[in-house]
Coordinates of C-alpha atoms in Angstrom, one line a residue:
Chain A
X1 CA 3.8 -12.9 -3.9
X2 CA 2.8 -9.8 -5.8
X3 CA 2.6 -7.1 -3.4
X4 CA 1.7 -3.7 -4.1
X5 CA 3.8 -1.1 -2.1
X6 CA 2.9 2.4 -1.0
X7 CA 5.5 3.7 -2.4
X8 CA 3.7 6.5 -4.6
X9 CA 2.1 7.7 -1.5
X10 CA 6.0 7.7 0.2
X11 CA 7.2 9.9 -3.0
X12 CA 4.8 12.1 -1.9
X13 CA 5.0 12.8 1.5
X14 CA 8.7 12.8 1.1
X15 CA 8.4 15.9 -0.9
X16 CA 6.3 17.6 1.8
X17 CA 9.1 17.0 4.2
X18 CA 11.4 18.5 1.8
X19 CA 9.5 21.6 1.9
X20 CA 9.2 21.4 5.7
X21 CA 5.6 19.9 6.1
X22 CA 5.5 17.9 9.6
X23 CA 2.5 16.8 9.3
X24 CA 3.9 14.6 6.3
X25 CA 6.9 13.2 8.3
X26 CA 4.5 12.7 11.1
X27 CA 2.5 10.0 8.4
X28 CA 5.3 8.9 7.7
X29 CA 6.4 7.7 11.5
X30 CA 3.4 6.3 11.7
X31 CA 3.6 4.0 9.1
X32 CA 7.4 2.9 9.3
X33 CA 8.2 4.4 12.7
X34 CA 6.6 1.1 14.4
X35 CA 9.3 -1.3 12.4
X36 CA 11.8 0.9 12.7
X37 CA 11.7 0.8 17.0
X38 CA 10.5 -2.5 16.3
X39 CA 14.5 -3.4 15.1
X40 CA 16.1 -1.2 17.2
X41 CA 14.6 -3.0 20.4
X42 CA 15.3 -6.4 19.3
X43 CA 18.7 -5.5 18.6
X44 CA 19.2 -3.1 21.3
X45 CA 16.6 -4.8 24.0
X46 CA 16.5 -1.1 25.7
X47 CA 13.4 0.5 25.2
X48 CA 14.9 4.2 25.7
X49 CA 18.5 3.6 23.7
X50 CA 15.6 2.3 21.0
X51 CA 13.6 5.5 21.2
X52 CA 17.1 7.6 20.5
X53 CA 17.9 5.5 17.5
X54 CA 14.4 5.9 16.1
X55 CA 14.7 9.5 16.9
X56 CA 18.5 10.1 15.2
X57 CA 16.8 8.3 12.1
X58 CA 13.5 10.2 11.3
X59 CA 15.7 13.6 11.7
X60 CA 18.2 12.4 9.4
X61 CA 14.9 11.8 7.0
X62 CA 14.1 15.6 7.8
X63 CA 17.0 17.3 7.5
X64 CA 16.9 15.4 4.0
X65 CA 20.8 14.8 4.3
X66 CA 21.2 11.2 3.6
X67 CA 18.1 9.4 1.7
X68 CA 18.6 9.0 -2.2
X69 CA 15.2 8.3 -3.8
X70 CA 17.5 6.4 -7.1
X71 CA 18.4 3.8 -4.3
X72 CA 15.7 2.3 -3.2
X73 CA 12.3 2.5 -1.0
X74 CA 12.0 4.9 1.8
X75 CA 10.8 2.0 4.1
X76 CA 14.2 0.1 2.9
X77 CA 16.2 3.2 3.8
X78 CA 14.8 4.0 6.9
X79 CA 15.6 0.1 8.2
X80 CA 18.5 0.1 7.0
X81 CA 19.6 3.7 9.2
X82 CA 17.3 2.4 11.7
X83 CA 19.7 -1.2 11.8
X84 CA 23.1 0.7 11.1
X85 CA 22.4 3.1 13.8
X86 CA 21.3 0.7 16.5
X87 CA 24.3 -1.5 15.6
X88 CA 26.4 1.0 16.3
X89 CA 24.7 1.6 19.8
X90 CA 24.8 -1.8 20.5
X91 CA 28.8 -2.4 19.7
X92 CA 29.0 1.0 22.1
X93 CA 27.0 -0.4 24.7
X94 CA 28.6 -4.3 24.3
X95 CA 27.7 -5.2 28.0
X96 CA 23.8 -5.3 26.3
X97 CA 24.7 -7.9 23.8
X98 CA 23.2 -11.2 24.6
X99 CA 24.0 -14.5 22.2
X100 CA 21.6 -16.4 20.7
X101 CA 22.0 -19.2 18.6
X102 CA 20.2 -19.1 14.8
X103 CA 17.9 -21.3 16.1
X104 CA 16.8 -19.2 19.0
X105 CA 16.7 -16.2 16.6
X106 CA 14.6 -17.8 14.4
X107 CA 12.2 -19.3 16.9
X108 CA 12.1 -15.8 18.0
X109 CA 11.3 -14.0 14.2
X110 CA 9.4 -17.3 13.9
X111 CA 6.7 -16.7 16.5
X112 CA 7.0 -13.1 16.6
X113 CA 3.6 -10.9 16.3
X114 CA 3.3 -8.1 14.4
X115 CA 2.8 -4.6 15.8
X116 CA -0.8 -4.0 16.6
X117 CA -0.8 -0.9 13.8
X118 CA 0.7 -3.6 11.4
X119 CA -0.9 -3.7 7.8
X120 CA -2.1 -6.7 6.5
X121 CA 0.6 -6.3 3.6
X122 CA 3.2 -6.1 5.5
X123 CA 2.1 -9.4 7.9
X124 CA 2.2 -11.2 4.4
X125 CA 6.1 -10.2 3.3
X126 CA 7.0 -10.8 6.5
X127 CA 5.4 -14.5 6.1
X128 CA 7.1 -14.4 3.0
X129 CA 10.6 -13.4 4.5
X130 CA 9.8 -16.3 7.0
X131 CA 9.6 -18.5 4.6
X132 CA 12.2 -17.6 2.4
X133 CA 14.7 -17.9 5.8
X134 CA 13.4 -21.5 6.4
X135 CA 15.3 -22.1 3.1
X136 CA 18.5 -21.7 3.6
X137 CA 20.9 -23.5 5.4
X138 CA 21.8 -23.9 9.2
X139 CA 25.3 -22.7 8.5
X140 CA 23.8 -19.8 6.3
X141 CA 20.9 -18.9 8.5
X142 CA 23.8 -18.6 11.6
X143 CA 26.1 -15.9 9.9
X144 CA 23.0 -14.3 8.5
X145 CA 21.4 -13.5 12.1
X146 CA 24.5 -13.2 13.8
X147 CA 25.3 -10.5 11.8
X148 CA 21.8 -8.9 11.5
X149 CA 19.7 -9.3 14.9
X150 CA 23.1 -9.7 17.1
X151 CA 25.1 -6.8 15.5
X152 CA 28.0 -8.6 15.6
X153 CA 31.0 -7.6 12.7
X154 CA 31.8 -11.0 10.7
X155 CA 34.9 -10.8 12.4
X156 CA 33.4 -11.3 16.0
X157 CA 31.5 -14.0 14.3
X158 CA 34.5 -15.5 13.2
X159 CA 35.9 -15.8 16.7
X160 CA 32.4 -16.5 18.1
X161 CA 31.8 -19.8 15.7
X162 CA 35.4 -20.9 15.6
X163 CA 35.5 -20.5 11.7
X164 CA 37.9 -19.2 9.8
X165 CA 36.9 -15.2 8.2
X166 CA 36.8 -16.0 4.8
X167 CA 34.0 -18.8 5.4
X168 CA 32.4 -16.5 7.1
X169 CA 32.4 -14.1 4.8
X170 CA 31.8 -16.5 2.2
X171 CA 28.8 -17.8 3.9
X172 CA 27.5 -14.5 4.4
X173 CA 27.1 -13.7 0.9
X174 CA 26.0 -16.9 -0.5
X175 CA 23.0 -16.6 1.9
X176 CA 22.4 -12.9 0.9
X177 CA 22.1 -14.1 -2.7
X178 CA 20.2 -17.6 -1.7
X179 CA 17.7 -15.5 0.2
X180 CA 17.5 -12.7 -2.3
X181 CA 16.7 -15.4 -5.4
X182 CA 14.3 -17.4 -2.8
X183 CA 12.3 -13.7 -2.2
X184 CA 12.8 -12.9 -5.7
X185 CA 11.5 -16.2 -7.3
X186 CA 8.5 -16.0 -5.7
X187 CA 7.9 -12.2 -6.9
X188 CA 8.7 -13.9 -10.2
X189 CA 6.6 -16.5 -10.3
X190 CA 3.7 -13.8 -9.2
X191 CA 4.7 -11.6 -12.3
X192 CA 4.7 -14.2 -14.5
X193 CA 1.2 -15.4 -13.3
X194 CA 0.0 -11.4 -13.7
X195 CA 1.3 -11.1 -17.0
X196 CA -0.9 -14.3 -18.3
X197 CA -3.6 -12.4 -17.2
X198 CA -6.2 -11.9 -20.1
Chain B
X1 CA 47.2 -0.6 -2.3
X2 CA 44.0 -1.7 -1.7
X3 CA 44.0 -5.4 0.3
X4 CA 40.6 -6.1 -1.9
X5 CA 42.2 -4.7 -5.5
X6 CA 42.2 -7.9 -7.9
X7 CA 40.9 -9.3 -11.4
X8 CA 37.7 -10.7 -10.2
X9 CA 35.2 -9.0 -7.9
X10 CA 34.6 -11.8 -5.6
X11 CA 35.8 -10.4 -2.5
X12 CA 33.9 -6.8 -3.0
X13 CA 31.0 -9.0 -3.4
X14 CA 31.7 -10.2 -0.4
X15 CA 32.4 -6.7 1.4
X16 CA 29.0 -5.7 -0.4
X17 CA 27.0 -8.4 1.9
X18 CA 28.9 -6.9 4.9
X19 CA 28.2 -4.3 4.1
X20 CA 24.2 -4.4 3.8
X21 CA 24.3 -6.0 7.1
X22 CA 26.5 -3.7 8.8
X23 CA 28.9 -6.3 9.7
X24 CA 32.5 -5.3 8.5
X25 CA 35.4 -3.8 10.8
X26 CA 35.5 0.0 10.1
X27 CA 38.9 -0.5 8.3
X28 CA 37.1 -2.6 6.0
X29 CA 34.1 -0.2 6.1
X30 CA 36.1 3.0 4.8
X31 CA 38.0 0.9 1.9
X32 CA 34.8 -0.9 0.6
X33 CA 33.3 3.2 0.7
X34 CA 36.3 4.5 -1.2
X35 CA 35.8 1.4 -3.7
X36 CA 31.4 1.7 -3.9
X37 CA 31.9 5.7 -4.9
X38 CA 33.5 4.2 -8.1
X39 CA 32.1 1.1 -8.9
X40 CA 28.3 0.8 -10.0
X41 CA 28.4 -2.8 -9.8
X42 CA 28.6 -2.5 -6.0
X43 CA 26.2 -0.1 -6.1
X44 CA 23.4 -2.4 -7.3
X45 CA 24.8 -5.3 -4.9
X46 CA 24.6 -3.1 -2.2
X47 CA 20.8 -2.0 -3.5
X48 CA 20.0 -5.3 -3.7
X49 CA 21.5 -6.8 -0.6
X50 CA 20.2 -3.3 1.4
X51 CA 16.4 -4.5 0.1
X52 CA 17.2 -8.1 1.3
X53 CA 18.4 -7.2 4.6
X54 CA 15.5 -4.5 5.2
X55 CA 12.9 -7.5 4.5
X56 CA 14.4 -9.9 7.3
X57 CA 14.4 -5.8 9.7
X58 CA 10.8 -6.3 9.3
X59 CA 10.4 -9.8 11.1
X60 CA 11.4 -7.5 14.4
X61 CA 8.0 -6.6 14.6
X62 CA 6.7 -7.4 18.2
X63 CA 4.0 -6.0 20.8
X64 CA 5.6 -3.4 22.4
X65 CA 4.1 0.1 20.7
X66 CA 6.5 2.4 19.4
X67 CA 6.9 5.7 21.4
X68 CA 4.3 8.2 20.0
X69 CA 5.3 11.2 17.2
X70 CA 4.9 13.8 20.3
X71 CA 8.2 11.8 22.4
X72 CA 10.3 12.3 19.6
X73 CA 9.1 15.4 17.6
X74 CA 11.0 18.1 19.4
X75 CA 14.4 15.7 18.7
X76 CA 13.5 15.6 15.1
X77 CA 11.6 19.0 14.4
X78 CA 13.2 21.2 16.7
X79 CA 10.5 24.1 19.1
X80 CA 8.7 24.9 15.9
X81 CA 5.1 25.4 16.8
X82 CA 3.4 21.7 16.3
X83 CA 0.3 22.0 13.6
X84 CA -3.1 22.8 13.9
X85 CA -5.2 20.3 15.2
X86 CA -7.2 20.8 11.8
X87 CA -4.6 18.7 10.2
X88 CA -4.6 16.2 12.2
X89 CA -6.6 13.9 10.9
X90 CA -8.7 11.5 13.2
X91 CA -10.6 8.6 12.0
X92 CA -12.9 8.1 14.7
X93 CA -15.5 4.6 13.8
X94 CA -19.2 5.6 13.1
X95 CA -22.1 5.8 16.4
X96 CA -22.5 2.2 16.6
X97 CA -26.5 1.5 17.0
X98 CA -28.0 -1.9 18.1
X99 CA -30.0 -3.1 14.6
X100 CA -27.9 -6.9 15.5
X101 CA -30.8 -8.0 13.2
X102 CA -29.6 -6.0 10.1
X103 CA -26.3 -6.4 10.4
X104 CA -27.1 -10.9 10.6
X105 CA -29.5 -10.2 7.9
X106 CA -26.7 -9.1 5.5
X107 CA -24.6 -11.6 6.6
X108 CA -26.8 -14.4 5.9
X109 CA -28.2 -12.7 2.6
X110 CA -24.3 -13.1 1.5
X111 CA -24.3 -16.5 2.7
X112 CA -27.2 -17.2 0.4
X113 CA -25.2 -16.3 -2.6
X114 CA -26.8 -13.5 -3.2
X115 CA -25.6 -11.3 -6.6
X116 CA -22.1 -11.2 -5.1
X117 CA -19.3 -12.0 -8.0
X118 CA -15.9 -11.0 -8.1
X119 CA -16.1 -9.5 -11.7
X120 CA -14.5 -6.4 -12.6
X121 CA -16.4 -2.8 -11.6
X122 CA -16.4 0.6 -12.4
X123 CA -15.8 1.3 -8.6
X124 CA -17.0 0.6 -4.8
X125 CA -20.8 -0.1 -5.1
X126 CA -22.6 1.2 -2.6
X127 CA -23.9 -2.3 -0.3
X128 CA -26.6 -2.4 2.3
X129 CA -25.3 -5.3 3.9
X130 CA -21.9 -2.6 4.7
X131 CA -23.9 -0.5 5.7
X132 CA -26.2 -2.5 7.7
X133 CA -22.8 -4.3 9.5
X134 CA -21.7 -0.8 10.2
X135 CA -24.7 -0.1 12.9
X136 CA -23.6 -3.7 14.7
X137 CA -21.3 -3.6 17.1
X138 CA -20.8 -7.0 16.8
X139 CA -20.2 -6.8 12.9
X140 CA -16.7 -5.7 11.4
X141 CA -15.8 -4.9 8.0
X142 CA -12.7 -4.6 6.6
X143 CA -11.5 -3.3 3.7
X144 CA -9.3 -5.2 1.3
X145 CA -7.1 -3.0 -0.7
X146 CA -5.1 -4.1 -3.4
X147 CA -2.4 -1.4 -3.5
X148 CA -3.9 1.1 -5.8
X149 CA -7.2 1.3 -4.5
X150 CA -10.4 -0.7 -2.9
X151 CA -11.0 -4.2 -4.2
X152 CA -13.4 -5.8 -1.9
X153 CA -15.1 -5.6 1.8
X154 CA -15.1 -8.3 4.7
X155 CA -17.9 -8.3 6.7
X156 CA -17.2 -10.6 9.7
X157 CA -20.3 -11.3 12.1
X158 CA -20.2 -14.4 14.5
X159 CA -17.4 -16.0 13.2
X160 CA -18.0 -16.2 10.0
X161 CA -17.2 -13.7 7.1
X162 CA -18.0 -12.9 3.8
X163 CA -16.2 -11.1 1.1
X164 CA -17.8 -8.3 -1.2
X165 CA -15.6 -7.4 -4.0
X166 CA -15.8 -3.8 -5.3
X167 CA -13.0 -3.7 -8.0
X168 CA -11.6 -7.5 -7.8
X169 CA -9.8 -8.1 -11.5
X170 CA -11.3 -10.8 -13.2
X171 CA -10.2 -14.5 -12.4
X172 CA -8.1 -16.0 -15.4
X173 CA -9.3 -20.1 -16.2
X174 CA -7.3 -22.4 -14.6
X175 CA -7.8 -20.0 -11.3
X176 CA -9.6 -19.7 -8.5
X177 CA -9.3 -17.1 -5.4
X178 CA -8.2 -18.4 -1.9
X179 CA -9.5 -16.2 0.9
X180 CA -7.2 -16.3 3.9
X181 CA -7.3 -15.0 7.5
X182 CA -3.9 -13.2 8.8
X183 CA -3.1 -14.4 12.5
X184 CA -1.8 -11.7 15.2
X185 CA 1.4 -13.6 15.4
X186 CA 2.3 -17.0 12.7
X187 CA 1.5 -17.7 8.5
X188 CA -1.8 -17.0 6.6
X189 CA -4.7 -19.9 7.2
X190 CA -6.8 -21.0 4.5
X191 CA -10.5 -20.0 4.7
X192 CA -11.8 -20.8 1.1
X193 CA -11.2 -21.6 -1.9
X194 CA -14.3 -20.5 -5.0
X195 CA -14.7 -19.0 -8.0
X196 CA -17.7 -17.2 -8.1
X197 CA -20.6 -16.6 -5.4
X198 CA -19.9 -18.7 -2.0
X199 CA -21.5 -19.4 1.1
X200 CA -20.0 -17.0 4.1
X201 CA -17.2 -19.1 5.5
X202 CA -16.5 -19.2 9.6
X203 CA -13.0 -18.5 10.5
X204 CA -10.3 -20.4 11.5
X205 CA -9.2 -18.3 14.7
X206 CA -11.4 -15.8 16.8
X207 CA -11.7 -12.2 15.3
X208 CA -9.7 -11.1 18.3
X209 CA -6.8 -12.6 16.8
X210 CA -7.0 -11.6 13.6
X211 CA -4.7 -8.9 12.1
X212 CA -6.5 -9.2 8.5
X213 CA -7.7 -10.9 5.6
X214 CA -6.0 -11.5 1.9
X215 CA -7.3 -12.9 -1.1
X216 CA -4.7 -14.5 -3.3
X217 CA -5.2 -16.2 -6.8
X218 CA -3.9 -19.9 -7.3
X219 CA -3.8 -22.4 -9.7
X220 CA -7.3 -24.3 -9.6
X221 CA -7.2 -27.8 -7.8
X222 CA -4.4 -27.1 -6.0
X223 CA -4.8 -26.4 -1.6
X224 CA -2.5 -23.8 -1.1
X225 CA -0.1 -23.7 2.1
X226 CA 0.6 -19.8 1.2
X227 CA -0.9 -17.2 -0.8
X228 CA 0.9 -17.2 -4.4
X229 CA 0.0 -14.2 -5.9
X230 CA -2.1 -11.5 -3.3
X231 CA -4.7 -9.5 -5.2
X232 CA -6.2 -7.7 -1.9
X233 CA -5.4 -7.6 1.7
X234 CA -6.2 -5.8 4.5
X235 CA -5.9 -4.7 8.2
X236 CA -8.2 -5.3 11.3
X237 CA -9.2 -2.2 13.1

């Protein structure tokens, strides 16, 4: 799927909040802030330990400290705070965890609605991403959420599954790369299709 | 010594994916640090497993709405003085007045086939039929954006829409467009399939339902279950 990004528009207001414009950071809560609680209360299922993660991210955003604009998206970076920050929360505050199985997970992901505020963009990656996840296997797909939407170290899922670390950790990255080359394919196939274009 | 320092790179691969996932011990944590501030290799896992992992964050989405700017601002901002309310900007939808007649007439005048083509423009044409769904309360249009700028407007009356491209590219042979409707919560559903000048198509689910519309391109004579490649898409109000 060729999807445009907003990404020019993020450069942008990114540079305002370096010079201290919060009205910029303010657009920009409002575009990602809505994901960003959206993962910390799946992973946290506390609405106000949720609130505190969102909170810790957007002012590591303004104090400018920790995003590198060579690395990546600013929509990438702030879920990937947003997820290392509520992990950490979550390993603090263990008694919250509850385990799912993959399947539940992905029942859940599967039937989840988007945020009201959601643009019709990001309702189509997230089909996309959907997709992609049906793709792999039951053994990947387990390691994959267990590690993602349960928080859990690959070492807890070792003793939680019963399988040795290394297959865990073996799993783990062959269903990074399986679902990376199943997202990218698709972003190929789309550029390929654009390029054809007269 | 390092427990991970060998010939191949198979285990920091590894300890990359953990890493993206936030799922290594923080023993294994530091040591895969120490190794990523000298390794670019890692670095472009890591890049590339971060962007993997942040597109499976984003099927958290749900219905509860996130807490607004003003809960958090003072954690993030600090007591500086909050903004003007001049920059604040408010989109606020246009007086609604009840022409339902107009609003049907455009409607139905785009059923009809009427000069609507998705060729390529200059830029957004000014349409009576927007204009005239604008005064209906019971008339929508959305705007289909194709990431650099408008391509096309839905109008939506009655359960049926219509599409009115602005700035569509042109369609290669062996293509057609697929117009899709985006459900509230599961996958794109297939409205149409055309080339050129339709009839206005009724939707698959109630507008209430709807999150937004997409037009994809796809390989002619094919029904797709998905969109292949998404030239314009966009939100619901």
């Amino acid at each position: 799927m060729n999807v445009p990004s907003a990404a020019v528009e993020d450069v942008e207001l990114l540079n305002r909040v370096g010079r201290g414009d919060e009205v910029a950071i303010e657009h920009l809560y409002q575009r990602y802030g809505g994901s960003c609680y959206a993962l910390a209360r799946r992973l946290l299922n506390d609405a106000g330990l949720a609130e505190d993660v969102v909170q810790q991210v957007f002012l590591a955003l303004w104090q400018g400290t920790s995003y590198d604009p060579a690395r990546g998206a600013v929509s990438t970076w702030l879920l990937s705070m947003t997820h290392h920050k509520a992990v950490d929360a979550v390993r603090r505050e263990s008694r919250r965890r509850t385990l799912s199985s993959s399947d539940e997970t992905m029942a859940q992901l599967v039937s989840t609605s988007p945020a009201p505020d959601d643009e019709a963009w990001r309702l189509l990656r997230a089909d996309r991403t959907r997709r992609a996840l049906r793709t792999l296997s039951a053994e990947h797909r387990e390691v994959l959420l267990l590690a993602y939407y349960g928080g859990y170290s690959q070492r807890e899922i070792a003793d939680l599954t019963g399988l040795p670390l290394g297959t865990v950790k073996s799993r783990t990255l062959a269903a990074m790369n399986k679902l990376r080359d199943e997202l990218r394919s698709v972003d190929d196939n789309a550029n390929d299709e654009s390029r054809r274009q007269p | 010594m390092s427990t991970h320092e060998h010939g191949n790179h198979e285990q920091w691969d590894e300890l990359a994916a953990g890493y993206a996932l936030d799922a290594l011990e923080p023993d294994e944590r530091e040591e895969f640090l120490d190794h990523l501030a000298t390794c670019e290799r890692c670095r472009q896992r890591v890049d590339e497993h971060l962007l993997v992992a942040a597109q499976l964050g984003s099927l958290a989405g749900d219905d509860v709405a996130p807490p607004p700017w003003s809960a958090i601002r003072a954690g993030v901002v600090g007591d500086r003085p909050a903004p003007g309310d001049a920059e604040v900007v408010v989109l606020r939808r246009r007086p609604r007045l009840p022409v339902l007649t107009a609003a049907a007439a455009a409607i139905a005048l785009l059923g009809a086939g009427a000069a609507w083509q998705l060729t390529r423009t200059t830029g957004p044409q000014p349409l009576a039929s927007v204009a005239a769904c604008r005064q209906d309360p019971g008339c929508h249009v959305i705007a289909l954006d194709s990431g650099g700028g408008s391509a096309a407007q839905m109008l939506v009356h009655d359960g049926r829409a219509a599409l009115l491209p602005t700035a569509m590219p042109a369609l290669p042979a062996g293509s057609v467009w697929a117009l899709w409707q985006l459900p509230r919560g599961g996958s794109p559903l297939l409205l149409t399939e055309f080339e050129t000048g339709r009839q206005a198509t009724p939707l698959k689910i109630g507008y209430g339902q709807t999150a937004g519309f997409a037009v994809s391109r796809e390989k002619a004579g094919t029904t797709p279950t998905a969109p292949s490649v998404v030239v314009a898409a966009g939100s619901v109000a």
